Short mmCIF file of C-alpha atoms and ligand atoms in Angstrom, two decimals:
data_model
loop_
_atom_site.label_atom_id
_atom_site.label_comp_id
_atom_site.label_asym_id
_atom_site.label_seq_id
_atom_site.Cartn_x
_atom_site.Cartn_y
_atom_site.Cartn_z
CA UNK A 1 154.58 94.19 -0.20
CA UNK A 2 155.68 90.59 -0.61
CA UNK A 3 154.34 89.74 -3.61
CA UNK A 4 153.68 86.07 -2.94
CA UNK A 5 154.10 85.66 0.72
CA UNK A 6 153.45 81.66 0.74
CA UNK A 7 155.99 80.71 -1.70
CA UNK A 8 158.71 83.57 -1.10
CA UNK A 9 158.13 83.05 3.31
CA UNK A 10 157.96 79.18 3.02
CA UNK A 11 160.01 77.43 5.79
CA UNK A 12 163.37 76.27 4.30
CA UNK A 13 162.47 72.02 4.53
CA UNK A 14 159.15 72.91 3.05
CA UNK A 15 161.01 74.68 -0.12
CA UNK A 16 163.18 71.71 -0.17
CA UNK A 17 160.47 69.22 -0.18
CA UNK A 18 159.06 71.71 -3.37
CA UNK A 19 162.17 71.63 -5.01
CA UNK A 20 162.49 67.80 -4.35
CA UNK A 21 159.11 67.08 -6.46
CA UNK A 22 159.37 69.19 -8.63
CA UNK A 23 162.86 68.08 -9.55
CA UNK A 24 161.93 64.64 -10.22
CA UNK A 25 159.06 65.59 -12.42
CA UNK A 26 161.99 67.60 -13.97
CA UNK A 27 163.83 64.80 -14.80
CA UNK A 28 161.09 62.52 -16.04
CA UNK A 29 160.14 65.31 -18.32
CA UNK A 30 163.28 66.26 -20.23
CA UNK A 31 164.47 62.70 -20.50
CA UNK A 32 161.11 62.11 -22.36
CA UNK A 33 161.20 64.94 -24.72
CA UNK A 34 164.73 66.38 -25.25
CA UNK A 35 167.11 63.50 -26.80
CA UNK A 36 169.89 65.62 -25.80
CA UNK A 37 168.93 65.38 -22.21
CA UNK A 38 168.10 61.64 -22.61
CA UNK A 39 171.43 60.79 -24.03
CA UNK A 40 173.26 62.82 -20.89
CA UNK A 41 171.08 61.33 -18.45
CA UNK A 42 171.66 57.81 -19.94
CA UNK A 43 175.34 58.41 -20.11
CA UNK A 44 175.17 59.39 -16.47
CA UNK A 45 173.63 56.06 -15.60
CA UNK A 46 170.64 58.36 -14.24
CA UNK A 47 166.70 56.73 -14.97
CA UNK A 48 163.62 59.18 -13.57
CA UNK A 49 162.66 55.69 -12.17
CA UNK A 50 165.47 55.99 -9.66
CA UNK A 51 166.72 58.98 -9.84
CA UNK A 52 166.88 60.23 -6.27
CA UNK A 53 165.64 63.88 -6.44
CA UNK A 54 167.16 67.19 -4.75
CA UNK A 55 169.31 64.45 -2.55
CA UNK A 56 171.21 63.28 -5.92
CA UNK A 57 171.05 67.50 -7.77
CA UNK A 58 175.13 67.06 -8.23
CA UNK A 59 174.83 63.64 -10.22
CA UNK A 60 172.82 65.69 -12.67
CA UNK A 61 175.01 66.72 -16.40
CA UNK A 62 175.68 70.66 -16.46
CA UNK A 63 174.04 72.29 -19.17
CA UNK A 64 176.63 74.84 -20.78
CA UNK A 65 176.02 77.61 -23.29
CA UNK A 66 177.57 75.71 -26.02
CA UNK A 67 174.80 73.05 -26.14
CA UNK A 68 172.38 75.47 -26.72
CA UNK A 69 174.29 77.08 -29.62
CA UNK A 70 174.83 73.22 -30.82
CA UNK A 71 171.12 72.46 -30.75
CA UNK A 72 170.64 75.73 -32.41
CA UNK A 73 167.83 77.41 -32.80
CA UNK A 74 165.18 75.07 -31.53
CA UNK A 75 166.88 71.56 -30.54
CA UNK A 76 166.76 71.81 -26.69
CA UNK A 77 162.42 72.74 -26.70
CA UNK A 78 160.97 70.20 -25.06
CA UNK A 79 157.39 71.26 -26.35
CA UNK A 80 156.73 71.32 -30.22
CA UNK A 81 156.85 74.59 -31.75
CA UNK A 82 153.04 75.53 -31.93
CA UNK A 83 153.17 75.54 -28.35
CA UNK A 84 155.52 78.12 -28.03
CA UNK A 85 153.98 81.78 -28.20
CA UNK A 86 157.08 83.13 -27.53
CA UNK A 87 160.71 83.67 -28.83
CA UNK A 88 163.54 85.36 -27.37
CA UNK A 89 167.12 85.58 -28.05
CA UNK A 90 170.41 86.70 -26.22
CA UNK A 91 172.44 89.32 -27.98
CA UNK A 92 175.32 86.65 -28.77
CA UNK A 93 178.44 89.77 -29.54
CA UNK A 94 179.72 86.38 -30.86
CA UNK A 95 178.78 83.88 -33.11
CA UNK A 96 174.86 82.57 -33.17
CA UNK A 97 172.65 84.29 -30.73
CA UNK A 98 171.21 81.84 -27.67
CA UNK A 99 167.43 81.16 -28.67
CA UNK A 100 164.76 80.65 -25.53
CA UNK A 101 161.35 79.68 -26.15
CA UNK A 102 158.11 80.10 -23.60
CA UNK A 103 155.21 78.39 -23.41
CA UNK A 104 151.87 80.26 -22.61
CA UNK A 105 152.55 78.84 -19.08
CA UNK A 106 156.14 80.06 -18.79
CA UNK A 107 154.95 83.70 -20.01
CA UNK A 108 152.96 83.39 -16.80
CA UNK A 109 155.39 82.32 -14.82
CA UNK A 110 158.04 84.76 -16.06
CA UNK A 111 155.23 87.33 -15.36
CA UNK A 112 155.13 86.13 -11.89
CA UNK A 113 158.63 86.43 -10.75
CA UNK A 114 158.76 89.82 -12.46
CA UNK A 115 156.30 91.00 -10.04
CA UNK A 116 157.81 89.81 -7.25
CA UNK A 117 161.00 91.67 -8.42
CA UNK A 118 158.92 94.60 -8.61
CA UNK A 119 157.29 94.23 -5.23
CA UNK A 120 160.91 93.10 -3.37
CA UNK A 121 161.99 96.75 -5.08
CA UNK A 122 159.36 98.21 -3.37
CA UNK A 123 157.03 99.00 -6.08
CA UNK A 124 153.08 98.93 -5.26
CA UNK A 125 150.22 98.09 -7.50
CA UNK A 126 149.01 101.54 -8.98
CA UNK A 127 152.11 103.21 -9.39
CA UNK A 128 153.80 104.11 -12.65
CA UNK A 129 156.59 102.15 -14.51
CA UNK A 130 159.02 103.58 -17.07
CA UNK A 131 160.30 100.40 -18.45
CA UNK A 132 163.40 101.53 -20.13
CA UNK A 133 165.11 98.06 -20.78
CA UNK A 134 165.43 97.35 -24.45
CA UNK A 135 162.28 95.73 -25.89
CA UNK A 136 162.69 93.22 -28.76
CA UNK A 137 164.46 90.20 -28.74
CA UNK A 138 166.37 91.00 -25.33
CA UNK A 139 164.63 89.81 -22.85
CA UNK A 140 164.71 92.31 -20.12
CA UNK A 141 162.03 94.87 -21.77
CA UNK A 142 158.93 92.38 -22.12
CA UNK A 143 160.03 90.50 -18.98
CA UNK A 144 159.55 93.41 -17.04
CA UNK A 145 156.79 94.64 -18.87
CA UNK A 146 154.28 91.67 -18.28
CA UNK A 147 155.62 91.64 -14.87
CA UNK A 148 154.62 95.15 -14.04
CA UNK A 149 151.04 94.47 -15.49
CA UNK A 150 150.30 91.81 -13.75
CA UNK A 151 151.32 93.45 -10.61
CA UNK A 152 149.05 96.40 -11.98
CA UNK A 153 150.95 99.14 -12.63
CA UNK A 154 151.06 101.57 -14.97
CA UNK A 155 153.74 100.72 -17.67
CA UNK A 156 155.18 103.02 -19.93
CA UNK A 157 156.94 100.52 -22.70
CA UNK A 158 159.75 103.36 -23.72
CA UNK A 159 162.52 100.67 -24.44
CA UNK A 160 166.56 101.99 -23.82
CA UNK A 161 168.08 104.94 -25.27
CA UNK A 162 166.69 108.52 -26.32
CA UNK A 163 168.20 110.18 -22.80
CA UNK A 164 166.27 113.33 -23.87
CA UNK A 165 162.53 111.28 -24.49
CA UNK A 166 163.61 109.52 -21.39
CA UNK A 167 164.12 112.49 -18.73
CA UNK A 168 160.64 114.18 -20.42
CA UNK A 169 159.05 111.30 -19.71
CA UNK A 170 160.20 111.36 -15.93
CA UNK A 171 159.50 114.93 -15.33
CA UNK A 172 156.09 115.04 -17.16
CA UNK A 173 154.38 111.47 -16.53
CA UNK A 174 156.15 111.02 -13.00
CA UNK A 175 156.98 107.71 -12.97
CA UNK A 176 157.75 106.27 -9.42
CA UNK A 177 159.70 103.16 -10.31
CA UNK A 178 162.04 103.07 -13.89
CA UNK A 179 163.88 99.89 -14.74
CA UNK A 180 166.96 100.08 -17.09
CA UNK A 181 171.37 98.93 -16.79
CA UNK A 182 172.96 100.66 -14.53
CA UNK A 183 175.30 102.13 -16.48
CA UNK A 184 172.78 103.71 -18.30
CA UNK A 185 171.20 105.28 -15.10
CA UNK A 186 174.41 107.01 -14.40
CA UNK A 187 173.72 108.50 -17.72
CA UNK A 188 170.31 109.78 -16.73
CA UNK A 189 171.39 111.18 -13.64
CA UNK A 190 174.48 113.18 -15.02
CA UNK A 191 172.21 114.65 -17.70
CA UNK A 192 169.62 115.24 -15.17
CA UNK A 193 172.17 117.14 -12.73
CA UNK A 194 173.20 118.92 -15.50
CA UNK A 195 170.59 120.12 -16.88
CA UNK A 196 169.43 121.92 -13.77
CA UNK A 197 166.85 119.47 -12.42
CA UNK A 198 165.54 119.32 -9.07
CA UNK A 199 165.64 115.15 -8.60
CA UNK A 200 162.94 115.96 -5.58
CA UNK A 201 160.85 117.56 -7.64
CA UNK A 202 160.79 113.99 -9.98
CA UNK A 203 158.39 111.23 -8.58
CA UNK A 204 160.79 108.63 -9.02
CA UNK A 205 161.25 106.45 -6.07
CA UNK A 206 163.05 103.45 -6.96
CA UNK A 207 165.77 102.23 -9.86
CA UNK A 208 165.73 98.62 -10.91
CA UNK A 209 169.38 97.88 -12.17
CA UNK A 210 170.23 94.69 -13.92
CA UNK A 211 171.61 92.72 -16.63
CA UNK A 212 175.84 94.10 -16.19
CA UNK A 213 177.58 94.27 -13.37
CA UNK A 214 177.52 97.20 -10.96
CA UNK A 215 179.00 98.03 -7.66
CA UNK A 216 177.98 99.35 -4.13
CA UNK A 217 179.63 102.34 -5.07
CA UNK A 218 177.36 103.11 -8.47
CA UNK A 219 174.43 102.22 -5.95
CA UNK A 220 175.68 105.37 -3.70
CA UNK A 221 176.92 107.58 -6.53
CA UNK A 222 172.72 107.27 -7.99
CA UNK A 223 171.07 107.31 -4.59
CA UNK A 224 172.43 110.70 -3.50
CA UNK A 225 172.49 112.08 -6.91
CA UNK A 226 169.28 111.17 -7.33
CA UNK A 227 167.02 110.31 -4.05
CA UNK A 228 166.08 107.30 -5.07
CA UNK A 229 166.51 103.91 -3.89
CA UNK A 230 168.64 101.29 -6.48
CA UNK A 231 168.08 97.81 -6.30
CA UNK A 232 169.96 95.21 -8.19
CA UNK A 233 167.71 92.60 -10.28
CA UNK A 234 169.17 89.65 -12.31
CA UNK A 235 168.59 87.44 -14.22
CA UNK A 236 169.58 85.54 -18.01
CA UNK A 237 167.72 84.57 -20.79
CA UNK A 238 168.38 80.86 -20.92
CA UNK A 239 167.09 80.65 -16.94
CA UNK A 240 164.00 82.66 -17.54
CA UNK A 241 165.18 86.38 -18.17
CA UNK A 242 165.25 89.11 -15.86
CA UNK A 243 163.51 87.73 -12.64
CA UNK A 244 165.67 85.05 -11.56
CA UNK A 245 166.36 86.88 -8.69
CA UNK A 246 166.36 90.58 -6.90
CA UNK A 247 167.47 92.48 -3.99
CA UNK A 248 164.89 93.61 -1.65
CA UNK A 249 164.69 97.23 -0.87
CA UNK A 250 164.47 96.52 2.95
CA UNK A 251 167.91 95.07 3.37
CA UNK A 252 169.61 95.76 -0.02
CA UNK A 253 172.00 92.90 1.28
CA UNK A 254 172.14 90.04 -2.01
CA UNK A 255 169.57 89.42 -4.43
CA UNK A 256 166.49 86.62 -3.21
CA UNK A 257 166.33 84.10 -5.57
CA UNK A 258 163.10 82.51 -6.35
CA UNK A 259 163.80 79.28 -5.71
CA UNK A 260 160.48 77.66 -5.93
CA UNK A 261 161.47 77.77 -9.84
CA UNK A 262 165.00 77.96 -9.98
CA UNK A 263 167.39 75.72 -7.59
CA UNK A 264 170.54 77.74 -7.44
CA UNK A 265 173.74 76.13 -6.94
CA UNK A 266 177.63 77.67 -6.59
CA UNK A 267 180.76 75.46 -7.53
CA UNK A 268 184.25 75.81 -8.26
CA UNK A 269 184.36 76.22 -12.11
CA UNK A 270 187.62 74.35 -12.51
CA UNK A 271 186.38 71.09 -11.06
CA UNK A 272 182.75 71.75 -11.13
CA UNK A 273 182.41 70.82 -7.07
CA UNK A 274 179.66 72.67 -5.10
CA UNK A 275 181.28 75.67 -2.78
CA UNK A 276 180.11 76.31 0.52
CA UNK A 277 177.64 79.11 1.19
CA UNK A 278 179.44 82.53 0.99
CA UNK A 279 182.05 81.33 -0.82
CA UNK A 280 182.40 82.84 -4.54
CA UNK A 281 181.92 80.31 -7.47
CA UNK A 282 180.02 79.91 -10.64
CA UNK A 283 176.56 80.41 -10.28
CA UNK A 284 174.60 77.43 -11.69
CA UNK A 285 170.77 77.18 -12.45
CA UNK A 286 167.85 74.66 -12.72
CA UNK A 287 164.87 75.51 -13.73
CA UNK A 288 161.98 73.73 -12.11
CA UNK A 289 158.48 74.80 -13.34
CA UNK A 290 159.64 75.86 -17.48
CA UNK A 291 158.11 74.32 -20.14
CA UNK A 292 159.32 75.16 -23.44
CA UNK A 293 163.47 74.78 -22.72
CA UNK A 294 164.00 73.12 -19.50
CA UNK A 295 167.85 73.25 -18.09
CA UNK A 296 168.92 70.74 -15.95
CA UNK A 297 172.08 72.78 -14.02
CA UNK A 298 173.14 75.42 -16.25
CA UNK A 299 176.49 76.73 -16.13
CA UNK A 300 176.05 80.85 -15.78
CA UNK A 301 179.74 81.92 -16.24
CA UNK A 302 178.89 84.39 -13.71
CA UNK A 303 180.57 84.46 -10.40
CA UNK A 304 178.77 85.30 -7.20
CA UNK A 305 178.10 83.65 -3.49
CA UNK A 306 174.71 82.68 -1.94
CA UNK A 307 173.41 82.69 1.68
CA UNK A 308 170.86 80.97 3.12
CA UNK A 309 170.74 83.34 6.75
CA UNK A 310 167.44 84.86 7.08
CA UNK A 311 166.95 88.08 5.68
CA UNK A 312 164.81 90.80 7.78
CA UNK A 313 162.70 91.58 4.96
CA UNK A 314 161.07 87.79 5.99
CA UNK A 315 161.71 86.28 3.02
CA UNK A 316 163.32 82.79 3.33
CA UNK A 317 164.78 82.48 -0.33
CA UNK A 318 168.48 82.41 -0.36
CA UNK A 319 170.13 85.40 -1.33
CA UNK A 320 172.89 85.66 -3.94
CA UNK A 321 175.89 88.11 -3.96
CA UNK A 322 176.39 90.94 -6.92
CA UNK A 323 177.90 89.45 -9.74
CA UNK A 324 181.74 89.98 -8.78
CA UNK A 325 182.68 88.54 -12.71
CA UNK A 326 182.06 86.21 -15.37
CA UNK A 327 184.61 83.16 -15.64
CA UNK A 328 184.86 84.00 -19.31
CA UNK A 329 185.31 87.82 -18.40
CA UNK A 330 188.31 87.37 -15.36
CA UNK A 331 191.17 89.31 -17.15
CA UNK A 332 194.48 87.23 -16.38
CA UNK A 333 197.40 89.79 -15.92
CA UNK A 334 200.56 88.55 -15.26
CA UNK A 335 199.17 85.68 -13.29
CA UNK A 336 197.05 87.88 -11.38
CA UNK A 337 193.27 87.44 -11.56
CA UNK A 338 191.42 91.04 -12.68
CA UNK A 339 187.88 91.50 -12.39
CA UNK A 340 186.50 95.02 -14.11
CA UNK A 341 184.36 95.18 -10.96
CA UNK A 342 187.60 95.44 -8.58
CA UNK A 343 188.90 98.44 -10.77
CA UNK A 344 185.40 100.21 -10.72
CA UNK A 345 185.26 99.63 -7.25
CA UNK A 346 188.98 101.18 -6.90
CA UNK A 347 188.11 103.87 -8.22
CA UNK A 348 185.65 105.07 -5.83
CA UNK A 349 186.32 108.04 -3.35
CA UNK A 350 188.76 109.64 -6.03
CA UNK A 351 188.32 113.22 -5.96
CA UNK A 352 188.18 114.98 -9.33
CA UNK A 353 187.55 112.16 -11.48
CA UNK A 354 184.27 110.79 -13.08
CA UNK A 355 183.14 106.94 -13.05
CA UNK A 356 183.49 106.53 -16.53
CA UNK A 357 187.04 104.88 -17.47
CA UNK A 358 188.22 102.35 -19.93
CA UNK A 359 190.46 99.32 -19.37
CA UNK A 360 192.79 98.50 -21.99
CA UNK A 361 194.97 95.52 -21.83
CA UNK A 362 197.91 95.08 -24.38
CA UNK A 363 201.01 92.99 -23.99
CA UNK A 364 204.25 94.33 -24.84
CA UNK A 365 207.86 92.67 -24.97
CA UNK A 366 205.59 89.71 -24.22
CA UNK A 367 204.47 91.32 -20.85
CA UNK A 368 200.61 92.28 -20.07
CA UNK A 369 199.85 95.86 -19.67
CA UNK A 370 197.02 96.95 -18.04
CA UNK A 371 196.25 100.59 -18.32
CA UNK A 372 192.74 102.11 -16.81
CA UNK A 373 192.11 105.32 -19.11
CA UNK A 374 189.80 107.66 -16.31
CA UNK A 375 187.52 110.64 -17.08
CA UNK A 376 188.46 113.62 -15.04
CA UNK A 377 185.77 116.14 -14.19
CA UNK A 378 184.44 119.46 -15.82
CA UNK A 379 185.62 121.34 -13.13
CA UNK A 380 189.19 119.67 -12.76
CA UNK A 381 189.49 119.94 -16.26
CA UNK A 382 188.83 123.38 -16.28
CA UNK A 383 191.47 123.75 -13.58
CA UNK A 384 193.86 122.36 -15.09
CA UNK A 385 194.06 123.86 -18.28
CA UNK A 386 193.33 122.07 -21.67
CA UNK A 387 196.86 122.73 -22.23
CA UNK A 388 197.66 119.85 -19.61
CA UNK A 389 195.96 117.20 -21.78
CA UNK A 390 197.75 118.30 -24.95
CA UNK A 391 200.97 117.81 -23.54
CA UNK A 392 201.66 121.41 -23.18
CA UNK A 393 202.70 121.52 -19.46
CA UNK A 394 202.27 125.19 -18.54
CA UNK A 395 199.81 125.19 -15.46
CA UNK A 396 198.33 122.61 -13.24
CA UNK A 397 201.01 119.69 -13.56
CA UNK A 398 201.11 119.30 -9.82
CA UNK A 399 197.64 118.67 -9.36
CA UNK A 400 197.64 116.35 -12.69
CA UNK A 401 200.49 113.95 -11.47
CA UNK A 402 198.98 114.25 -8.05
CA UNK A 403 195.82 112.57 -9.17
CA UNK A 404 198.21 110.16 -11.60
CA UNK A 405 199.62 109.05 -8.17
CA UNK A 406 196.37 108.74 -6.52
CA UNK A 407 194.72 106.54 -9.18
CA UNK A 408 198.05 104.31 -9.43
CA UNK A 409 198.05 103.93 -5.73
CA UNK A 410 194.26 102.89 -5.43
CA UNK A 411 194.27 100.50 -8.17
CA UNK A 412 197.91 98.95 -6.60
CA UNK A 413 196.06 98.67 -3.47
CA UNK A 414 193.37 96.70 -5.08
CA UNK A 415 195.02 94.49 -7.41
CA UNK A 416 198.34 93.89 -6.46
CA UNK A 417 199.25 94.74 -9.84
CA UNK A 418 201.53 98.13 -11.72
CA UNK A 419 198.71 100.25 -13.74
CA UNK A 420 199.10 102.38 -16.06
CA UNK A 421 196.57 105.44 -15.42
CA UNK A 422 195.99 108.06 -18.26
CA UNK A 423 193.46 110.45 -17.70
CA UNK A 424 190.91 111.65 -20.24
CA UNK A 425 189.54 114.83 -20.66
CA UNK A 426 185.47 114.93 -19.67
CA UNK A 427 183.41 112.76 -22.28
CA UNK A 428 185.86 110.20 -23.73
CA UNK A 429 185.39 107.15 -21.86
CA UNK A 430 182.47 104.93 -23.22
CA UNK A 431 179.11 105.54 -22.08
CA UNK A 432 175.83 103.70 -22.05
CA UNK A 433 172.90 104.45 -24.83
CA UNK A 434 170.50 102.39 -22.99
CA UNK A 435 172.07 98.56 -23.43
CA UNK A 436 175.22 96.98 -21.62
CA UNK A 437 178.28 98.83 -21.94
CA UNK A 438 181.81 97.40 -23.07
CA UNK A 439 184.62 98.29 -21.11
CA UNK A 440 187.61 96.80 -21.76
CA UNK A 441 189.36 96.32 -24.73
CA UNK A 442 191.31 93.68 -24.35
CA UNK A 443 194.06 93.71 -27.74
CA UNK A 444 196.22 90.35 -26.34
CA UNK A 445 194.56 88.37 -28.94
CA UNK A 446 195.43 90.66 -31.79
CA UNK A 447 199.21 91.02 -31.04
P1 ADP B 1 172.43 89.16 -23.38
O1 ADP B 1 173.49 88.18 -23.82
O2 ADP B 1 171.54 89.23 -24.60
O3 ADP B 1 173.12 90.07 -22.87
P2 ADP B 1 171.15 87.59 -21.06
O4 ADP B 1 169.69 87.69 -20.58
O5 ADP B 1 171.95 86.44 -21.99
O6 ADP B 1 171.10 88.45 -22.44
O7 ADP B 1 172.44 88.22 -20.20
C1 ADP B 1 172.62 87.56 -19.20
C2 ADP B 1 173.65 87.92 -18.46
O8 ADP B 1 173.85 89.30 -18.12
C3 ADP B 1 173.99 87.30 -16.84
O9 ADP B 1 174.38 85.89 -17.02
C4 ADP B 1 175.12 88.36 -16.06
O10 ADP B 1 176.23 88.00 -16.97
C5 ADP B 1 174.64 89.57 -16.52
N1 ADP B 1 173.70 90.09 -16.07
C6 ADP B 1 172.04 90.29 -15.56
N2 ADP B 1 171.66 90.99 -14.50
C7 ADP B 1 172.74 91.25 -13.87
C8 ADP B 1 173.29 92.02 -12.73
N3 ADP B 1 172.27 92.52 -11.78
N4 ADP B 1 174.31 92.09 -12.27
C9 ADP B 1 175.39 91.65 -13.00
N5 ADP B 1 175.36 90.94 -14.08
C10 ADP B 1 174.16 90.64 -14.43
ZN1 ZN B 2 165.54 89.88 2.25
#
């Protein structure tokens, strides 16, 4: 089903007309209410009375994550605090978290876009939804929760983690839809198969996965292991939380961005200039309807491309590709740009390994060294013998060397770099415990 047929299938010309109207109002709104934006607009020579709307979008100033930090915690809010009925914050692994607020209308908008995501993923009112996104300051849990209630799903607010309990609920309650991070979905899938549970006996029909990058290969693995659909959901706290875009289960070919609420742009991260549709650049969003913390041209740091080609599901909203990396996560190894997602993709299809791996960057004699540590499967581990990994090559040396060679070649083909390959015994690579997974260890700053 299409949750909001009028908005989601609106002809492009009408979408742009609506965006134009809303953008003009937004510029006047932030000019009046947010000193930070008044200053920025004045510096750019923009006044709401003469602003030319959508056609002049690129003349508006960018907003960066640092602007939120500099105005921590509430400096960018456009309404008095009593009108803010909810606060969330992003994890902020470095420094202060990024704080966002929601008015009552914002909470409604958020529920609306999350209900659209659920419908895009194939959920139908009356079905049951196991929400394994974290509840709390993180936007994932509560965002999807309200969307699911609005749609009329039966929500199980289990939150993240506690794999045994998740699986017990999947078996006993029989949810049709489940949302979590993709790495955690893999953890769940492995555990389910390990315990000899027949996935066909579960009611589950779709996994809604997001909050961190994942790949087509992970989709295939999950879909074939658990006999479900896996679709991509994207969002970030600054823009609203989950619910900025979601793939349609019909096409699974890019996530529809809710353009009546968010204007997407893709820019060259170095120059700030727009790049054409289909080309990868930094995603930038302008919120059109948010009241508490509306943002002009927010630079997400996420790299993706967008297309406005029609989609077979009938929706007209632009679609964005998967996030192929972050402006700030991109590793530069001996001058070559490397994204963790490329490494992940290169490992697919190689026998005897698991998708679990760790990426380590070091600097030896002023030369960057990329090491990829890949976990082997249980059966391979048993086959070559534990001694192999303990440095006593007796049996299986040939198999081990062969596997290392395959991995080396695959990574070399994908990255154009010589990568050090290390095989790990099963269970040694980091796993998701329900939240986001940190795969890359960059030791260069420390050396
Ligand atoms: P936190 O900072 O607490 O993790 P955020 O909501 O700020 O929470 O995280 C948003 C970021 O998560 C996005 O900018 C993007 O980098 C990443 N992200 C979210 N959804 C996806 C997705 N489907 N694919 C890849 N990355 C995603
Ligand atoms: Zn579609």
